PDB file of C-alpha atoms in Angstrom:
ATOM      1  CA  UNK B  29     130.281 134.553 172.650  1.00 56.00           C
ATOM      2  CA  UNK B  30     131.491 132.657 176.021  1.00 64.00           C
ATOM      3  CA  UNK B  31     135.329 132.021 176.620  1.00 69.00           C
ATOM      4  CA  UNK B  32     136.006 129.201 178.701  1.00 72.00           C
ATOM      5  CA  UNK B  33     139.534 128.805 180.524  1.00 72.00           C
ATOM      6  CA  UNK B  34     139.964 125.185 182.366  1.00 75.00           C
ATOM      7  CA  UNK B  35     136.513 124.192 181.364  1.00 79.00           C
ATOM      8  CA  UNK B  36     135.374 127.263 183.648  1.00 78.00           C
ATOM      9  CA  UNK B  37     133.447 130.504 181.772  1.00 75.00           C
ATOM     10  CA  UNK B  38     135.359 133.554 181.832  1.00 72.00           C
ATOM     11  CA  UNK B  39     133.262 136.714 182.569  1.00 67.00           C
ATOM     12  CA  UNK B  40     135.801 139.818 182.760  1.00 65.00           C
ATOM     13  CA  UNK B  41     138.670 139.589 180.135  1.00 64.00           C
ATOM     14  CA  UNK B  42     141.574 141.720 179.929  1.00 63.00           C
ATOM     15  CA  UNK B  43     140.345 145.182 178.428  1.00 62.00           C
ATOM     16  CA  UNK B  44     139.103 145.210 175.101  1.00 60.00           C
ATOM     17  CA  UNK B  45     141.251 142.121 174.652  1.00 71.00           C
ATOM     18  CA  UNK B  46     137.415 140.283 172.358  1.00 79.00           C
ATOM     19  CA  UNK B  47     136.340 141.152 168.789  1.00 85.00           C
ATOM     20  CA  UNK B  48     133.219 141.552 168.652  1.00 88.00           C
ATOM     21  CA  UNK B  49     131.936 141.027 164.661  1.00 89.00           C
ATOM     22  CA  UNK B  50     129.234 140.835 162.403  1.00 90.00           C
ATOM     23  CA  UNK B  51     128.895 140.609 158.890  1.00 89.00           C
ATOM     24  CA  UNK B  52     126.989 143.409 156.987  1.00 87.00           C
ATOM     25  CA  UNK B  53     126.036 143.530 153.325  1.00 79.00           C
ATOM     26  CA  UNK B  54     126.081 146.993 152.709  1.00 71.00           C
ATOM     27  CA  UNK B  55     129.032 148.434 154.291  1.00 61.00           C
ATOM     28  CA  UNK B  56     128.067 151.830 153.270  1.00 60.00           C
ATOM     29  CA  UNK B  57     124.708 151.949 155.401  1.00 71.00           C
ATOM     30  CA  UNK B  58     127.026 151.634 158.807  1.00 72.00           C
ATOM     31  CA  UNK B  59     125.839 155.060 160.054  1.00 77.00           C
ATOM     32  CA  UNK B  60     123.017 153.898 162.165  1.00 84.00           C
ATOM     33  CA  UNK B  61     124.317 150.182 163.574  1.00 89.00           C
ATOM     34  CA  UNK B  62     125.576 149.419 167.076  1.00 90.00           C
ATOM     35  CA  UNK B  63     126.951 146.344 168.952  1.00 93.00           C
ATOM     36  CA  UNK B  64     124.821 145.951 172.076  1.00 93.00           C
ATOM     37  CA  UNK B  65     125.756 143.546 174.765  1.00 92.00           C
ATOM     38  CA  UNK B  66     123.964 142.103 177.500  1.00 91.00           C
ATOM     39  CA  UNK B  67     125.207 142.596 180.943  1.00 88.00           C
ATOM     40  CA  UNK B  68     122.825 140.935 182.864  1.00 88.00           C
ATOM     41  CA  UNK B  69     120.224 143.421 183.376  1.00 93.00           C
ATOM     42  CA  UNK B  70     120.535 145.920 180.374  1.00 94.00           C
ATOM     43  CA  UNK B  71     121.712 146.351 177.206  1.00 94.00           C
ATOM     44  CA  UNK B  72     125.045 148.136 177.365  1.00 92.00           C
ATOM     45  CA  UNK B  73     126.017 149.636 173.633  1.00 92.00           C
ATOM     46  CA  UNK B  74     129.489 149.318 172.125  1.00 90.00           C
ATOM     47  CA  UNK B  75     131.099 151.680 170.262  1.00 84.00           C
ATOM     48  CA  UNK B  76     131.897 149.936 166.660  1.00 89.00           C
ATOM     49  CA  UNK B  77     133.077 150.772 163.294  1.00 88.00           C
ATOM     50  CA  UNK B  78     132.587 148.656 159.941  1.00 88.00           C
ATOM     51  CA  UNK B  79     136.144 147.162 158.369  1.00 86.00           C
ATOM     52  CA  UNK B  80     137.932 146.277 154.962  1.00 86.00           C
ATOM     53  CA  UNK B  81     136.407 142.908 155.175  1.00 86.00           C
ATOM     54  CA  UNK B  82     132.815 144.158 155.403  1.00 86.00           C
ATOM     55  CA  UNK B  83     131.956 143.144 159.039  1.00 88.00           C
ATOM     56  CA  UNK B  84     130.821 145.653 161.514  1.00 91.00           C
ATOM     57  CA  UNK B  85     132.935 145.553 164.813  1.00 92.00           C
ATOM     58  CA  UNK B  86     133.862 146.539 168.186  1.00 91.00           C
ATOM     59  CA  UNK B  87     136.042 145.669 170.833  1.00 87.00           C
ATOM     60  CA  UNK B  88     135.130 144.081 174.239  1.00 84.00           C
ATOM     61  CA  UNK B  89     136.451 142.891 177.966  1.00 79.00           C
ATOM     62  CA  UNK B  90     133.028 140.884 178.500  1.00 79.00           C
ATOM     63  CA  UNK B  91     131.890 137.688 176.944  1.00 77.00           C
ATOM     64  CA  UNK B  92     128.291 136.999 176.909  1.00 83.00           C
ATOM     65  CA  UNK B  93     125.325 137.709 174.639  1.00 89.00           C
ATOM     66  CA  UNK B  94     126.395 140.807 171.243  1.00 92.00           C
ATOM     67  CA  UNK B  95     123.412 141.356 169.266  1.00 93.00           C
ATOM     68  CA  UNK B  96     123.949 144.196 166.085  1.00 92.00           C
ATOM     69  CA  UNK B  97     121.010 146.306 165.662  1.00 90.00           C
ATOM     70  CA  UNK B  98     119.906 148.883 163.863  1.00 87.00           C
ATOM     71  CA  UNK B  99     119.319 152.597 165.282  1.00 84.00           C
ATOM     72  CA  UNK B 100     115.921 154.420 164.157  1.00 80.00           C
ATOM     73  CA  UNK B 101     114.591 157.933 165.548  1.00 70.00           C
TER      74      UNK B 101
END
């Protein structure tokens, strides 16, 4: 997701002022997914949490690159 403000990208946003959100099919099998987001030179994980309307989400100050992936041991 890239904001733009006066046709110029914005990079650092006011804290946790993006929702981040994907939509999941089975909101019960949350316990393993993250947001990850790309910083530049690593993947930086998000803390998220699933909602009412069956998205998982989290809240972020950067735009850029969210992928949702799935945790395994």
């Amino acid at each position: 997701a890239n904001v733009y403000e006066n046709s110029k990208l914005v990079k650092d946003l006011p804290a946790n002022s993006l929702s981040v959100e994907f939509l999941i099919r089975d909101a019960a099998a949350t316990d393993d997914l993250v947001i990850l987001y790309w910083d530049g030179s690593g993947w930086v994980e998000l803390a998220g949490e699933s909602t009412e309307a069956g998205h998982f989400a989290a809240e972020s100050a950067f735009s850029g690159i969210f992928v949702l992936v799935q945790k395994t041991d």
